């Protein structure tokens, strides 16, 4: 159980230092990933930026995600769910394009000066406050991988074993402090888990 996101970030930073982890850029998945990523970036003496992601909505149900897309154009698709719902290719592509555009708008809102960091040939570390299905994280990793970094790794305080195993197929390294089999939700592993507002999120980048 973590006290809050900042405490989880400190514990994650300590674990990464013990492993000898190095990163040229730390990229948080906003908004909840930013309070966790700030202590990590400080400990690793790396600049902090963001990789924004948005869900791809199911037909007639905007709350149900059939995939995810990032500001960098990375996409993850839940093929089983798409088949079960008989999602057309036209719908998926339309919603994917909307998600990418929304993620880019969000990233520009957070990114100081709107400048996209140069990641080609660099060691990247993605950080979030946890993973549930891993959909957003997979989309983030794929989008960053397309920019040809040296490595792309991901670190989170908590996630279920099956989601973390999926991430291991996408990342060079996956570090998670807790891998509970009886996983319910990311927030269930924090004593304090409030929503992170946009203003607060941006402050972590300053």
PDB file of C-alpha atoms in Angstrom:
ATOM      1  CA  UNK A   1       0.000   0.000   0.000  1.00  0.00           C
ATOM      2  CA  UNK A   2       1.384   3.397  -1.039  1.00  0.00           C
ATOM      3  CA  UNK A   3       0.642   6.549   0.923  1.00  0.00           C
ATOM      4  CA  UNK A   4       0.162   8.688  -2.204  1.00  0.00           C
ATOM      5  CA  UNK A   5       1.630   9.135  -5.673  1.00  0.00           C
ATOM      6  CA  UNK A   6       4.619  11.190  -4.514  1.00  0.00           C
ATOM      7  CA  UNK A   7       5.577   8.594  -1.903  1.00  0.00           C
ATOM      8  CA  UNK A   8       5.203   5.871  -4.521  1.00  0.00           C
ATOM      9  CA  UNK A   9       7.480   7.865  -6.810  1.00  0.00           C
ATOM     10  CA  UNK A  10      10.156   8.106  -4.127  1.00  0.00           C
ATOM     11  CA  UNK A  11      10.024   4.375  -3.525  1.00  0.00           C
ATOM     12  CA  UNK A  12      10.154   3.709  -7.256  1.00  0.00           C
ATOM     13  CA  UNK A  13      13.117   6.073  -7.625  1.00  0.00           C
ATOM     14  CA  UNK A  14      14.991   4.264  -4.847  1.00  0.00           C
ATOM     15  CA  UNK A  15      14.348   0.893  -6.494  1.00  0.00           C
ATOM     16  CA  UNK A  16      15.580   2.163  -9.852  1.00  0.00           C
ATOM     17  CA  UNK A  17      18.725   3.619  -8.291  1.00  0.00           C
ATOM     18  CA  UNK A  18      19.400   0.283  -6.593  1.00  0.00           C
ATOM     19  CA  UNK A  19      19.112  -1.430  -9.986  1.00  0.00           C
ATOM     20  CA  UNK A  20      21.532   1.038 -11.533  1.00  0.00           C
ATOM     21  CA  UNK A  21      18.870   2.257 -13.980  1.00  0.00           C
ATOM     22  CA  UNK A  22      19.861   5.145 -16.229  1.00  0.00           C
ATOM     23  CA  UNK A  23      17.606   7.297 -18.386  1.00  0.00           C
ATOM     24  CA  UNK A  24      18.182  10.219 -20.729  1.00  0.00           C
ATOM     25  CA  UNK A  25      14.514  11.263 -20.602  1.00  0.00           C
ATOM     26  CA  UNK A  26      11.724  10.316 -18.178  1.00  0.00           C
ATOM     27  CA  UNK A  27       8.251  10.469 -19.729  1.00  0.00           C
ATOM     28  CA  UNK A  28       5.165  10.522 -17.518  1.00  0.00           C
ATOM     29  CA  UNK A  29       1.717   9.422 -18.653  1.00  0.00           C
ATOM     30  CA  UNK A  30      -0.489  12.322 -17.513  1.00  0.00           C
ATOM     31  CA  UNK A  31      -2.086  13.157 -15.387  1.00  0.00           C
ATOM     32  CA  UNK A  32      -1.591  10.631 -12.590  1.00  0.00           C
ATOM     33  CA  UNK A  33       1.867   9.631 -13.737  1.00  0.00           C
ATOM     34  CA  UNK A  34       3.390  13.069 -13.173  1.00  0.00           C
ATOM     35  CA  UNK A  35       3.523  13.075  -9.330  1.00  0.00           C
ATOM     36  CA  UNK A  36       5.159   9.630  -9.516  1.00  0.00           C
ATOM     37  CA  UNK A  37       7.589  10.567 -12.285  1.00  0.00           C
ATOM     38  CA  UNK A  38       8.888  13.777 -10.694  1.00  0.00           C
ATOM     39  CA  UNK A  39      10.905  12.041  -7.912  1.00  0.00           C
ATOM     40  CA  UNK A  40      12.096   9.459 -10.439  1.00  0.00           C
ATOM     41  CA  UNK A  41      13.382  12.105 -12.856  1.00  0.00           C
ATOM     42  CA  UNK A  42      15.057  14.000 -10.013  1.00  0.00           C
ATOM     43  CA  UNK A  43      16.781  10.871  -8.691  1.00  0.00           C
ATOM     44  CA  UNK A  44      18.011   9.851 -12.140  1.00  0.00           C
ATOM     45  CA  UNK A  45      18.959  13.450 -12.980  1.00  0.00           C
ATOM     46  CA  UNK A  46      16.945  13.291 -16.190  1.00  0.00           C
ATOM     47  CA  UNK A  47      14.564  15.802 -17.776  1.00  0.00           C
ATOM     48  CA  UNK A  48      10.846  15.104 -17.286  1.00  0.00           C
ATOM     49  CA  UNK A  49       8.390  15.250 -20.170  1.00  0.00           C
ATOM     50  CA  UNK A  50       5.088  13.582 -21.060  1.00  0.00           C
ATOM     51  CA  UNK A  51       3.677  11.007 -23.428  1.00  0.00           C
ATOM     52  CA  UNK A  52      -0.067  11.631 -23.526  1.00  0.00           C
ATOM     53  CA  UNK A  53      -2.583   8.928 -24.395  1.00  0.00           C
ATOM     54  CA  UNK A  54      -6.327   8.751 -25.015  1.00  0.00           C
ATOM     55  CA  UNK A  55      -8.653   5.798 -25.213  1.00  0.00           C
ATOM     56  CA  UNK A  56     -10.279   4.728 -28.483  1.00  0.00           C
ATOM     57  CA  UNK A  57     -14.003   4.506 -27.799  1.00  0.00           C
ATOM     58  CA  UNK A  58     -16.369   1.673 -28.670  1.00  0.00           C
ATOM     59  CA  UNK A  59     -19.371   2.337 -30.951  1.00  0.00           C
ATOM     60  CA  UNK A  60     -22.240   3.840 -28.964  1.00  0.00           C
ATOM     61  CA  UNK A  61     -20.297   3.651 -25.705  1.00  0.00           C
ATOM     62  CA  UNK A  62     -17.726   6.437 -25.309  1.00  0.00           C
ATOM     63  CA  UNK A  63     -16.717   5.112 -21.876  1.00  0.00           C
ATOM     64  CA  UNK A  64     -15.687   1.677 -23.174  1.00  0.00           C
ATOM     65  CA  UNK A  65     -12.135   1.541 -24.546  1.00  0.00           C
ATOM     66  CA  UNK A  66     -11.408  -0.731 -27.492  1.00  0.00           C
ATOM     67  CA  UNK A  67      -7.836   0.547 -27.646  1.00  0.00           C
ATOM     68  CA  UNK A  68      -5.618   3.536 -26.966  1.00  0.00           C
ATOM     69  CA  UNK A  69      -3.536   6.022 -28.936  1.00  0.00           C
ATOM     70  CA  UNK A  70      -0.789   8.448 -27.962  1.00  0.00           C
ATOM     71  CA  UNK A  71       0.408  11.898 -28.921  1.00  0.00           C
ATOM     72  CA  UNK A  72       3.305  10.193 -30.706  1.00  0.00           C
ATOM     73  CA  UNK A  73       0.918   8.088 -32.811  1.00  0.00           C
ATOM     74  CA  UNK A  74       1.357   4.804 -30.950  1.00  0.00           C
ATOM     75  CA  UNK A  75      -1.736   2.588 -31.068  1.00  0.00           C
ATOM     76  CA  UNK A  76      -2.912  -0.439 -29.132  1.00  0.00           C
ATOM     77  CA  UNK A  77      -6.033  -2.309 -30.230  1.00  0.00           C
ATOM     78  CA  UNK A  78      -8.040  -4.811 -28.198  1.00  0.00           C
ATOM     79  CA  UNK A  79      -8.635  -7.287 -31.002  1.00  0.00           C
ATOM     80  CA  UNK A  80     -10.797  -9.631 -28.910  1.00  0.00           C
ATOM     81  CA  UNK A  81     -13.138  -6.849 -27.819  1.00  0.00           C
ATOM     82  CA  UNK A  82     -13.295  -5.373 -31.318  1.00  0.00           C
ATOM     83  CA  UNK A  83     -14.284  -8.778 -32.709  1.00  0.00           C
ATOM     84  CA  UNK A  84     -16.884  -9.351 -30.005  1.00  0.00           C
ATOM     85  CA  UNK A  85     -18.460  -5.931 -30.605  1.00  0.00           C
ATOM     86  CA  UNK A  86     -18.104  -6.288 -34.402  1.00  0.00           C
ATOM     87  CA  UNK A  87     -16.290  -2.954 -34.606  1.00  0.00           C
ATOM     88  CA  UNK A  88     -15.817  -1.849 -38.198  1.00  0.00           C
ATOM     89  CA  UNK A  89     -12.404  -0.826 -39.479  1.00  0.00           C
ATOM     90  CA  UNK A  90     -13.829   2.564 -40.440  1.00  0.00           C
ATOM     91  CA  UNK A  91     -15.001   3.195 -36.876  1.00  0.00           C
ATOM     92  CA  UNK A  92     -11.690   2.160 -35.359  1.00  0.00           C
ATOM     93  CA  UNK A  93      -9.663   4.340 -37.720  1.00  0.00           C
ATOM     94  CA  UNK A  94     -11.954   7.346 -37.175  1.00  0.00           C
ATOM     95  CA  UNK A  95     -11.788   7.034 -33.378  1.00  0.00           C
ATOM     96  CA  UNK A  96      -8.052   6.366 -33.509  1.00  0.00           C
ATOM     97  CA  UNK A  97      -7.462   9.612 -35.402  1.00  0.00           C
ATOM     98  CA  UNK A  98      -9.586  11.511 -32.853  1.00  0.00           C
ATOM     99  CA  UNK A  99      -7.668   9.954 -29.975  1.00  0.00           C
ATOM    100  CA  UNK A 100      -4.285  10.842 -31.485  1.00  0.00           C
ATOM    101  CA  UNK A 101      -5.360  14.448 -32.040  1.00  0.00           C
ATOM    102  CA  UNK A 102      -6.780  14.731 -28.500  1.00  0.00           C
ATOM    103  CA  UNK A 103      -3.572  13.273 -27.051  1.00  0.00           C
ATOM    104  CA  UNK A 104      -1.442  15.735 -29.018  1.00  0.00           C
ATOM    105  CA  UNK A 105      -3.536  18.638 -27.742  1.00  0.00           C
ATOM    106  CA  UNK A 106      -3.103  17.376 -24.183  1.00  0.00           C
ATOM    107  CA  UNK A 107       0.657  16.949 -24.598  1.00  0.00           C
ATOM    108  CA  UNK A 108       0.989  20.481 -25.965  1.00  0.00           C
ATOM    109  CA  UNK A 109      -0.941  21.771 -22.951  1.00  0.00           C
ATOM    110  CA  UNK A 110       1.525  20.154 -20.564  1.00  0.00           C
ATOM    111  CA  UNK A 111       4.734  20.592 -22.493  1.00  0.00           C
ATOM    112  CA  UNK A 112       6.603  23.808 -21.642  1.00  0.00           C
ATOM    113  CA  UNK A 113       6.897  25.880 -24.782  1.00  0.00           C
ATOM    114  CA  UNK A 114       5.245  23.083 -26.746  1.00  0.00           C
ATOM    115  CA  UNK A 115       8.653  21.691 -27.650  1.00  0.00           C
ATOM    116  CA  UNK A 116       8.777  17.953 -28.344  1.00  0.00           C
ATOM    117  CA  UNK A 117      11.869  16.332 -26.793  1.00  0.00           C
ATOM    118  CA  UNK A 118      14.417  14.666 -29.065  1.00  0.00           C
ATOM    119  CA  UNK A 119      14.306  10.955 -28.204  1.00  0.00           C
ATOM    120  CA  UNK A 120      16.098   9.255 -31.107  1.00  0.00           C
ATOM    121  CA  UNK A 121      19.044   7.252 -29.804  1.00  0.00           C
ATOM    122  CA  UNK A 122      18.190   8.006 -26.162  1.00  0.00           C
ATOM    123  CA  UNK A 123      17.286   5.826 -23.187  1.00  0.00           C
ATOM    124  CA  UNK A 124      13.636   6.482 -22.382  1.00  0.00           C
ATOM    125  CA  UNK A 125      11.816   5.625 -19.179  1.00  0.00           C
ATOM    126  CA  UNK A 126       8.007   5.781 -19.112  1.00  0.00           C
ATOM    127  CA  UNK A 127       6.399   6.217 -15.688  1.00  0.00           C
ATOM    128  CA  UNK A 128       2.770   5.961 -14.575  1.00  0.00           C
ATOM    129  CA  UNK A 129       0.996   5.603 -11.232  1.00  0.00           C
ATOM    130  CA  UNK A 130       0.132   2.005 -12.115  1.00  0.00           C
ATOM    131  CA  UNK A 131      -1.276  -0.200 -14.836  1.00  0.00           C
ATOM    132  CA  UNK A 132      -4.557  -2.102 -14.955  1.00  0.00           C
ATOM    133  CA  UNK A 133      -4.979  -3.526 -18.465  1.00  0.00           C
ATOM    134  CA  UNK A 134      -1.780  -1.935 -19.778  1.00  0.00           C
ATOM    135  CA  UNK A 135      -3.557  -0.509 -22.835  1.00  0.00           C
ATOM    136  CA  UNK A 136      -2.381   3.071 -22.395  1.00  0.00           C
ATOM    137  CA  UNK A 137       1.143   1.999 -21.513  1.00  0.00           C
ATOM    138  CA  UNK A 138       1.422  -0.267 -24.566  1.00  0.00           C
ATOM    139  CA  UNK A 139       0.271   2.550 -26.848  1.00  0.00           C
ATOM    140  CA  UNK A 140       2.834   4.861 -25.224  1.00  0.00           C
ATOM    141  CA  UNK A 141       5.668   2.370 -25.667  1.00  0.00           C
ATOM    142  CA  UNK A 142       4.795   1.732 -29.308  1.00  0.00           C
ATOM    143  CA  UNK A 143       4.588   5.429 -30.105  1.00  0.00           C
ATOM    144  CA  UNK A 144       7.969   6.111 -28.546  1.00  0.00           C
ATOM    145  CA  UNK A 145       9.556   3.052 -30.165  1.00  0.00           C
ATOM    146  CA  UNK A 146       8.708   4.485 -33.588  1.00  0.00           C
ATOM    147  CA  UNK A 147      11.013   7.431 -32.844  1.00  0.00           C
ATOM    148  CA  UNK A 148      13.995   5.019 -32.711  1.00  0.00           C
ATOM    149  CA  UNK A 149      15.259   5.516 -29.156  1.00  0.00           C
ATOM    150  CA  UNK A 150      18.135   3.406 -27.846  1.00  0.00           C
ATOM    151  CA  UNK A 151      15.833   1.757 -25.284  1.00  0.00           C
ATOM    152  CA  UNK A 152      12.282   2.183 -23.997  1.00  0.00           C
ATOM    153  CA  UNK A 153      11.518   0.964 -20.477  1.00  0.00           C
ATOM    154  CA  UNK A 154       8.577   1.408 -18.130  1.00  0.00           C
ATOM    155  CA  UNK A 155       8.347   1.673 -14.352  1.00  0.00           C
ATOM    156  CA  UNK A 156       5.215   1.686 -12.206  1.00  0.00           C
ATOM    157  CA  UNK A 157       4.463   1.247  -8.523  1.00  0.00           C
ATOM    158  CA  UNK A 158       1.843  -1.458  -9.091  1.00  0.00           C
ATOM    159  CA  UNK A 159       0.169  -3.632 -11.720  1.00  0.00           C
ATOM    160  CA  UNK A 160      -1.316  -7.123 -12.105  1.00  0.00           C
ATOM    161  CA  UNK A 161       0.982  -9.887 -13.361  1.00  0.00           C
ATOM    162  CA  UNK A 162      -0.859 -10.429 -16.666  1.00  0.00           C
ATOM    163  CA  UNK A 163      -0.721  -6.737 -17.659  1.00  0.00           C
ATOM    164  CA  UNK A 164       2.945  -6.493 -16.694  1.00  0.00           C
ATOM    165  CA  UNK A 165       3.720  -9.587 -18.753  1.00  0.00           C
ATOM    166  CA  UNK A 166       2.125  -7.909 -21.783  1.00  0.00           C
ATOM    167  CA  UNK A 167       4.336  -4.883 -21.186  1.00  0.00           C
ATOM    168  CA  UNK A 168       7.414  -7.098 -21.115  1.00  0.00           C
ATOM    169  CA  UNK A 169       6.715  -7.911 -24.769  1.00  0.00           C
ATOM    170  CA  UNK A 170       6.805  -4.197 -25.585  1.00  0.00           C
ATOM    171  CA  UNK A 171       9.515  -2.725 -23.327  1.00  0.00           C
ATOM    172  CA  UNK A 172      13.219  -3.324 -22.894  1.00  0.00           C
ATOM    173  CA  UNK A 173      12.662  -3.449 -19.143  1.00  0.00           C
ATOM    174  CA  UNK A 174       9.624  -3.435 -16.858  1.00  0.00           C
ATOM    175  CA  UNK A 175      10.006  -2.474 -13.200  1.00  0.00           C
ATOM    176  CA  UNK A 176       7.029  -2.756 -10.839  1.00  0.00           C
ATOM    177  CA  UNK A 177       7.271  -2.529  -7.064  1.00  0.00           C
ATOM    178  CA  UNK A 178       4.148  -4.625  -6.498  1.00  0.00           C
ATOM    179  CA  UNK A 179       2.554  -7.310  -8.701  1.00  0.00           C
ATOM    180  CA  UNK A 180      -0.558  -8.369  -6.750  1.00  0.00           C
ATOM    181  CA  UNK A 181      -2.482 -11.348  -8.105  1.00  0.00           C
ATOM    182  CA  UNK A 182      -5.638 -10.089  -6.363  1.00  0.00           C
ATOM    183  CA  UNK A 183      -5.591  -6.816  -8.299  1.00  0.00           C
ATOM    184  CA  UNK A 184      -8.746  -4.675  -8.298  1.00  0.00           C
ATOM    185  CA  UNK A 185      -7.742  -1.182  -9.435  1.00  0.00           C
ATOM    186  CA  UNK A 186      -4.686   1.041  -9.294  1.00  0.00           C
ATOM    187  CA  UNK A 187      -6.300   3.354  -6.740  1.00  0.00           C
ATOM    188  CA  UNK A 188      -6.979   0.461  -4.360  1.00  0.00           C
ATOM    189  CA  UNK A 189      -3.235   0.276  -3.684  1.00  0.00           C
ATOM    190  CA  UNK A 190      -2.997   3.890  -2.490  1.00  0.00           C
ATOM    191  CA  UNK A 191      -4.250   5.368   0.774  1.00  0.00           C
ATOM    192  CA  UNK A 192      -4.671   8.724  -0.972  1.00  0.00           C
ATOM    193  CA  UNK A 193      -5.527   8.694  -4.682  1.00  0.00           C
ATOM    194  CA  UNK A 194      -7.193  11.999  -5.646  1.00  0.00           C
ATOM    195  CA  UNK A 195      -7.651  13.187  -9.194  1.00  0.00           C
ATOM    196  CA  UNK A 196      -4.680  15.196 -10.468  1.00  0.00           C
ATOM    197  CA  UNK A 197      -5.812  18.470 -12.025  1.00  0.00           C
ATOM    198  CA  UNK A 198      -4.241  19.997 -15.116  1.00  0.00           C
ATOM    199  CA  UNK A 199      -2.724  22.900 -13.176  1.00  0.00           C
ATOM    200  CA  UNK A 200      -1.143  20.547 -10.641  1.00  0.00           C
ATOM    201  CA  UNK A 201       0.086  18.245 -13.407  1.00  0.00           C
ATOM    202  CA  UNK A 202       1.822  21.072 -15.269  1.00  0.00           C
ATOM    203  CA  UNK A 203       3.515  22.199 -12.044  1.00  0.00           C
ATOM    204  CA  UNK A 204       5.433  18.920 -11.868  1.00  0.00           C
ATOM    205  CA  UNK A 205       7.077  19.780 -15.193  1.00  0.00           C
ATOM    206  CA  UNK A 206       8.396  23.142 -14.050  1.00  0.00           C
TER     207      UNK A 206
END
